[in-house]
Short mmCIF file of C-alpha atoms in Angstrom, two decimals:
data_model
loop_
_atom_site.label_atom_id
_atom_site.label_comp_id
_atom_site.label_asym_id
_atom_site.label_seq_id
_atom_site.Cartn_x
_atom_site.Cartn_y
_atom_site.Cartn_z
CA MET A 1 4.32 -11.16 5.95
CA PHE A 2 7.21 -11.21 4.21
CA GLY A 3 10.03 -8.38 5.34
CA SER A 4 13.62 -7.93 3.66
CA GLY A 5 15.81 -8.72 7.15
CA PRO A 6 18.87 -11.44 6.68
CA GLY A 7 17.47 -14.76 5.58
CA LYS A 8 14.03 -13.83 3.50
CA LYS A 9 13.99 -13.21 0.70
CA THR A 10 11.65 -10.09 -0.78
CA ARG A 11 8.27 -10.68 -2.61
CA LYS A 12 8.69 -10.54 -6.68
CA ASN A 13 5.85 -8.12 -8.12
CA THR A 14 3.86 -10.65 -9.19
CA PHE A 15 2.43 -9.49 -13.25
CA PRO A 16 -1.35 -7.38 -12.32
CA TYR A 17 -4.40 -8.71 -13.80
CA GLU A 18 -7.18 -10.79 -13.20
CA VAL A 19 -8.63 -13.33 -15.05
CA ALA A 20 -13.23 -13.38 -15.99
CA ILE A 21 -15.46 -15.95 -16.83
CA PRO A 22 -18.97 -15.25 -17.66
CA SER A 23 -20.64 -18.19 -17.56
CA TYR A 24 -24.44 -19.59 -17.12
CA LYS A 25 -25.95 -23.14 -16.95
CA ARG A 26 -22.23 -24.79 -17.62
CA HIS A 27 -21.53 -25.51 -13.49
CA GLU A 28 -19.87 -28.83 -14.50
CA ALA A 29 -18.79 -28.85 -17.98
CA ILE A 30 -16.80 -25.15 -16.49
CA ASN A 31 -14.77 -27.37 -14.15
CA GLU A 32 -13.08 -30.05 -16.63
CA LYS A 33 -12.65 -27.15 -19.32
CA THR A 34 -11.60 -23.90 -18.49
CA LEU A 35 -11.17 -24.25 -15.27
CA ALA A 36 -8.97 -27.32 -15.79
CA THR A 37 -6.92 -25.66 -17.93
CA LEU A 38 -6.60 -22.72 -16.40
CA LYS A 39 -5.19 -24.36 -13.68
CA ARG A 40 -2.90 -26.95 -15.48
CA TYR A 41 -1.24 -23.40 -17.03
CA GLY A 42 -0.23 -22.36 -13.21
CA ILE A 43 -3.07 -19.94 -13.55
CA PRO A 44 -3.22 -19.03 -9.81
CA ALA A 45 -7.17 -19.41 -8.81
CA SER A 46 -7.14 -16.39 -6.76
CA LYS A 47 -7.24 -14.42 -10.35
CA ILE A 48 -10.21 -16.25 -11.60
CA THR A 49 -13.65 -14.15 -10.50
CA VAL A 50 -16.71 -16.70 -12.45
CA PHE A 51 -19.51 -14.39 -13.20
CA VAL A 52 -22.92 -16.09 -13.27
CA ALA A 53 -26.82 -14.68 -14.46
CA ASN A 54 -28.68 -15.07 -11.12
CA LYS A 55 -28.65 -16.21 -6.90
CA ASP A 56 -29.70 -19.71 -8.19
CA GLU A 57 -27.05 -20.33 -10.46
CA GLU A 58 -25.15 -18.78 -8.04
CA ALA A 59 -25.52 -21.62 -5.58
CA LEU A 60 -25.57 -24.11 -8.12
CA TYR A 61 -21.96 -23.20 -9.75
CA LYS A 62 -21.64 -23.11 -5.90
CA GLN A 63 -21.90 -26.53 -4.86
CA SER A 64 -19.61 -27.54 -8.12
CA LEU A 65 -16.88 -25.65 -8.42
CA LYS A 66 -13.88 -27.54 -7.53
CA PRO A 67 -12.59 -26.07 -4.06
CA GLY A 68 -8.39 -24.51 -5.35
CA THR A 69 -9.54 -23.78 -9.06
CA TYR A 70 -11.42 -20.64 -8.56
CA GLY A 71 -10.58 -17.18 -6.01
CA LYS A 72 -14.99 -16.00 -6.19
CA ILE A 73 -18.22 -15.97 -7.72
CA VAL A 74 -19.90 -12.98 -8.13
CA VAL A 75 -23.58 -12.72 -9.22
CA GLY A 76 -23.85 -10.32 -12.57
CA VAL A 77 -26.57 -10.43 -15.17
CA LYS A 78 -28.31 -12.77 -17.79
CA GLY A 79 -27.44 -12.28 -21.45
CA MET A 80 -24.16 -11.59 -23.40
CA HIS A 81 -23.46 -8.03 -23.93
CA ASP A 82 -25.06 -7.69 -20.51
CA ILE A 83 -21.93 -9.61 -18.30
CA ARG A 84 -19.72 -8.60 -20.86
CA ASN A 85 -20.79 -5.01 -19.82
CA PHE A 86 -21.25 -5.45 -15.60
CA ILE A 87 -17.48 -6.97 -15.95
CA THR A 88 -16.42 -3.93 -16.92
CA GLY A 89 -17.61 -2.57 -14.98
CA TYR A 90 -16.84 -4.63 -11.83
CA TYR A 91 -13.53 -3.90 -12.33
CA LYS A 92 -11.37 -0.30 -12.22
CA VAL A 93 -10.92 1.57 -15.03
CA GLY A 94 -7.00 0.41 -15.87
CA THR A 95 -6.74 -3.42 -14.99
CA LYS A 96 -5.60 -5.58 -17.10
CA ILE A 97 -8.57 -8.35 -17.86
CA VAL A 98 -8.15 -11.55 -19.18
CA ASN A 99 -12.02 -12.67 -21.01
CA ILE A 100 -12.00 -15.67 -21.36
CA ASP A 101 -14.95 -18.32 -22.18
CA ASP A 102 -16.19 -21.80 -19.80
CA ASP A 103 -15.58 -24.10 -22.42
CA ILE A 104 -12.26 -23.67 -23.35
CA LYS A 105 -10.49 -26.56 -23.51
CA GLY A 106 -6.95 -25.89 -23.93
CA PHE A 107 -4.50 -23.73 -26.70
CA LEU A 108 -2.99 -24.36 -29.61
CA GLU A 109 0.29 -22.79 -30.10
CA TYR A 110 2.07 -21.51 -34.01
CA ASP A 111 5.38 -24.38 -34.89
CA GLU A 112 6.75 -23.94 -37.99
CA ALA A 113 8.28 -27.55 -37.35
CA ASN A 114 5.55 -29.77 -37.04
CA LYS A 115 3.66 -31.19 -40.40
CA ARG A 116 0.05 -29.75 -38.80
CA LYS A 117 2.33 -26.49 -37.84
CA GLU A 118 0.80 -26.69 -34.60
CA ARG A 119 1.19 -27.84 -31.55
CA PRO A 120 0.09 -27.31 -27.77
CA LEU A 121 0.27 -24.06 -26.13
CA LYS A 122 3.47 -23.93 -23.42
CA SER A 123 2.51 -20.61 -21.56
CA LEU A 124 -0.20 -19.43 -21.47
CA ILE A 125 1.06 -16.35 -18.92
CA GLY A 126 3.21 -15.68 -21.63
CA VAL A 127 0.88 -15.24 -24.23
CA ILE A 128 -0.84 -12.91 -21.41
CA LYS A 129 1.50 -10.92 -20.52
CA ARG A 130 3.11 -10.98 -24.92
CA GLY A 131 -1.11 -9.57 -25.46
CA PHE A 132 -0.59 -6.54 -23.34
CA ALA A 133 2.42 -6.19 -23.81
CA GLU A 134 1.97 -5.35 -27.38
CA CYS A 135 -1.16 -2.88 -26.46
CA GLU A 136 1.12 -0.19 -24.66
CA LYS A 137 2.91 -0.67 -27.78
CA ALA A 138 0.48 -0.21 -30.35
CA LYS A 139 -0.96 2.44 -27.58
CA THR A 140 -4.22 1.07 -27.27
CA LYS A 141 -6.16 -1.75 -25.36
CA LEU A 142 -7.40 -4.83 -27.06
CA TRP A 143 -5.86 -7.70 -28.02
CA GLY A 144 -7.00 -11.08 -28.52
CA VAL A 145 -5.54 -14.43 -30.40
CA TYR A 146 -6.15 -16.36 -33.80
CA PRO A 147 -9.66 -16.73 -33.87
CA VAL A 148 -9.38 -20.78 -35.35
CA ALA A 149 -7.05 -23.21 -33.79
CA ASN A 150 -6.12 -25.06 -36.86
CA GLY A 151 -2.26 -24.21 -37.04
CA TYR A 152 -2.77 -23.57 -41.00
CA PHE A 153 -4.21 -20.88 -40.69
CA MET A 154 -2.11 -19.56 -37.58
CA LYS A 155 0.93 -17.22 -38.36
CA PRO A 156 3.47 -16.02 -36.54
CA LYS A 157 3.23 -12.55 -36.97
CA VAL A 158 1.27 -9.89 -34.49
CA SER A 159 -1.27 -7.72 -36.28
CA THR A 160 -2.13 -4.17 -35.90
CA ASP A 161 -4.34 -3.22 -37.95
CA ILE A 162 -8.71 -3.75 -37.70
CA ARG A 163 -9.23 -7.68 -36.52
CA TYR A 164 -11.51 -10.10 -35.03
CA ILE A 165 -10.71 -10.31 -31.57
CA ILE A 166 -12.53 -13.50 -31.06
CA GLY A 167 -14.45 -13.10 -27.40
CA SER A 168 -14.16 -16.58 -26.16
CA PHE A 169 -10.42 -15.44 -24.90
CA TRP A 170 -9.36 -12.22 -24.80
CA GLY A 171 -7.16 -9.59 -22.91
CA CYS A 172 -7.98 -5.73 -22.55
CA ILE A 173 -6.59 -2.29 -20.05
CA ASN A 174 -10.58 -1.84 -18.71
CA PRO A 175 -11.66 1.59 -20.48
CA GLY A 176 -14.90 1.30 -18.55
CA LEU A 177 -18.19 2.14 -19.73
CA LYS A 178 -18.64 5.51 -19.88
CA GLY A 179 -16.72 8.61 -20.65
CA SER A 180 -14.62 9.47 -24.30
CA ASP A 181 -12.88 6.17 -23.83
CA GLY A 182 -14.99 4.36 -22.40
CA VAL A 183 -16.63 1.07 -24.53
CA LYS A 184 -20.20 -0.77 -23.88
CA ILE A 185 -21.54 -3.21 -25.62
CA THR A 186 -25.77 -3.10 -27.13
CA THR A 187 -25.87 -6.09 -29.36
CA GLU A 188 -26.16 -9.38 -28.10
CA TYR A 189 -25.78 -11.16 -31.01
CA LYS A 190 -21.75 -10.71 -32.59
CA GLU A 191 -20.83 -8.85 -29.32
CA ASP A 192 -17.26 -9.47 -30.07
CA TYR A 193 -17.21 -7.72 -33.78
CA GLN A 194 -18.67 -4.71 -32.12
CA ARG A 195 -16.53 -4.69 -29.25
CA SER A 196 -13.14 -5.42 -32.40
CA ILE A 197 -14.73 -1.84 -34.21
CA LEU A 198 -15.71 0.27 -31.11
CA TYR A 199 -11.80 -0.28 -29.56
CA TYR A 200 -10.20 0.19 -32.88
CA LYS A 201 -12.38 3.22 -34.06
CA ARG A 202 -11.33 5.34 -30.40
CA TRP A 203 -7.36 3.69 -30.75
CA GLY A 204 -6.65 3.06 -34.16
CA ALA A 205 -5.39 -0.52 -33.47
CA VAL A 206 -6.79 -4.05 -31.98
CA VAL A 207 -3.16 -6.31 -31.02
CA ARG A 208 -4.00 -9.81 -32.73
CA LEU A 209 -1.20 -12.45 -31.44
CA ASN A 210 -2.30 -15.38 -34.64
CA MET A 211 -0.13 -17.97 -33.32
CA TYR A 212 -2.42 -18.60 -31.06
CA ALA A 213 -5.76 -20.06 -30.62
CA PRO A 214 -8.40 -21.18 -28.46
CA ILE A 215 -9.18 -24.55 -28.55
CA SER A 216 -13.56 -24.32 -28.22
CA ALA A 217 -16.67 -25.81 -29.84
CA TYR A 218 -18.16 -21.94 -30.27
CA TYR A 219 -21.44 -23.47 -31.79
CA THR A 220 -21.72 -26.79 -30.35
CA GLU A 221 -21.48 -26.69 -26.36
CA PRO A 222 -24.48 -27.11 -24.69
CA GLY A 223 -25.04 -24.61 -22.10
CA GLY A 224 -24.15 -20.35 -22.53
CA MET A 225 -26.00 -19.12 -25.84
CA GLN A 226 -26.22 -22.43 -27.10
CA GLU A 227 -29.73 -22.05 -24.74
CA VAL A 228 -31.29 -19.59 -27.06
CA LYS A 229 -33.91 -20.82 -29.64
CA GLU A 230 -33.38 -18.96 -33.21
CA ARG A 231 -30.07 -18.31 -32.53
CA LYS A 232 -28.52 -18.65 -35.95
CA GLU A 233 -31.46 -16.04 -37.04
CA LEU A 234 -30.71 -13.71 -34.32
CA GLU A 235 -27.39 -13.86 -35.95
CA GLU A 236 -27.69 -13.18 -38.79
CA LYS A 237 -30.14 -10.04 -37.21
CA GLY A 238 -26.83 -9.24 -35.38
CA ALA A 239 -24.34 -9.55 -38.17
CA ARG A 240 -26.64 -7.09 -40.69
CA TRP A 241 -27.14 -4.45 -37.77
CA LEU A 242 -22.86 -4.29 -37.46
CA VAL A 243 -23.57 -3.65 -41.11
CA LYS A 244 -25.65 -1.20 -41.38
CA THR A 245 -24.32 0.70 -37.92
CA TYR A 246 -20.80 -0.09 -38.95
CA PRO A 247 -20.47 0.33 -43.26
CA GLU A 248 -16.89 1.82 -42.42
CA PHE A 249 -15.71 -1.37 -40.60
CA ALA A 250 -18.14 -4.23 -41.58
CA VAL A 251 -19.15 -6.34 -44.95
CA LEU A 252 -21.40 -9.74 -43.92
CA ASN A 253 -19.72 -12.49 -44.89
CA ALA A 254 -22.10 -15.98 -45.49
CA SER A 255 -19.42 -18.04 -46.96
CA LYS A 256 -18.59 -19.44 -43.90
CA LYS A 257 -18.92 -23.67 -42.78
CA SER A 258 -20.97 -23.04 -40.01
CA GLY A 259 -23.11 -22.08 -41.70
CA TYR A 260 -24.07 -18.75 -39.68
CA MET A 261 -24.16 -15.14 -41.04
CA GLU A 262 -20.24 -13.92 -40.31
CA VAL A 263 -18.77 -10.47 -40.82
CA LYS A 264 -15.46 -9.91 -41.91
CA LEU A 265 -13.67 -6.83 -40.33
CA LYS A 266 -12.06 -3.69 -42.71
CA ASP A 267 -10.92 0.09 -42.52
CA LEU A 268 -13.59 0.40 -45.71
CA ARG A 269 -13.05 4.60 -44.23
CA ASP A 270 -10.01 5.12 -47.25
CA SER A 271 -11.22 3.30 -50.43
CA LYS A 272 -14.74 5.87 -49.14
CA LYS A 273 -12.89 8.47 -49.54
CA GLU A 274 -11.82 7.98 -52.83
CA ASP A 275 -14.72 6.94 -53.82
#
């Protein structure tokens, strides 16, 4: 117990946030990647919850995860958009949640002085605090980072217009699933694009810290979404669904090197009014 009497220091209020890691069939890889990364950056294990698909997965994770690297394991549901909604419903409305994938190897930050314009991130808690502070400033509830870990493309600025907030690392002030402020994801593929659109549509801004980026192999890491066959076709189906469902915010972009059909986010409402 902490007291305020002579010779005792009062405990400072720590920054309130929770870390949610949805994980599927990566009970070994998560140890070397995300959990090791969070430990390296000094994120308290007590804040970290790993969400798994079912009881069988829970047993595997309990056997594999290293004690002291996480707070608890919670059995959720299978499927990316379903587990995202489960996580939203799990925490109280208003909770500051940092969502991170299970295959994150590290982070980069923009560095003008470096030849490659990048360096390993110094402070992850600094990024988290800034993300939520910028949300308060912009009066929105979603923040993220630059989607590509490459200093040549990263920029030392914060944007609040509609931008893609990549699903591998993002934060939100939990809006819940219900009511006028609720955000519920309905697509399994490109779910992070839908989330970006829904938050922007509701609050008129999403925060992106373009000077930071996570390091991950989005389309190549075994487990997770890679367990689904014919992913490329399903990703394209998801992209076309987004553009059809949100024509005022999304256009198709097939020029990406990944070979996957991608989406570019734009606020086209003003231009359509002019037309």
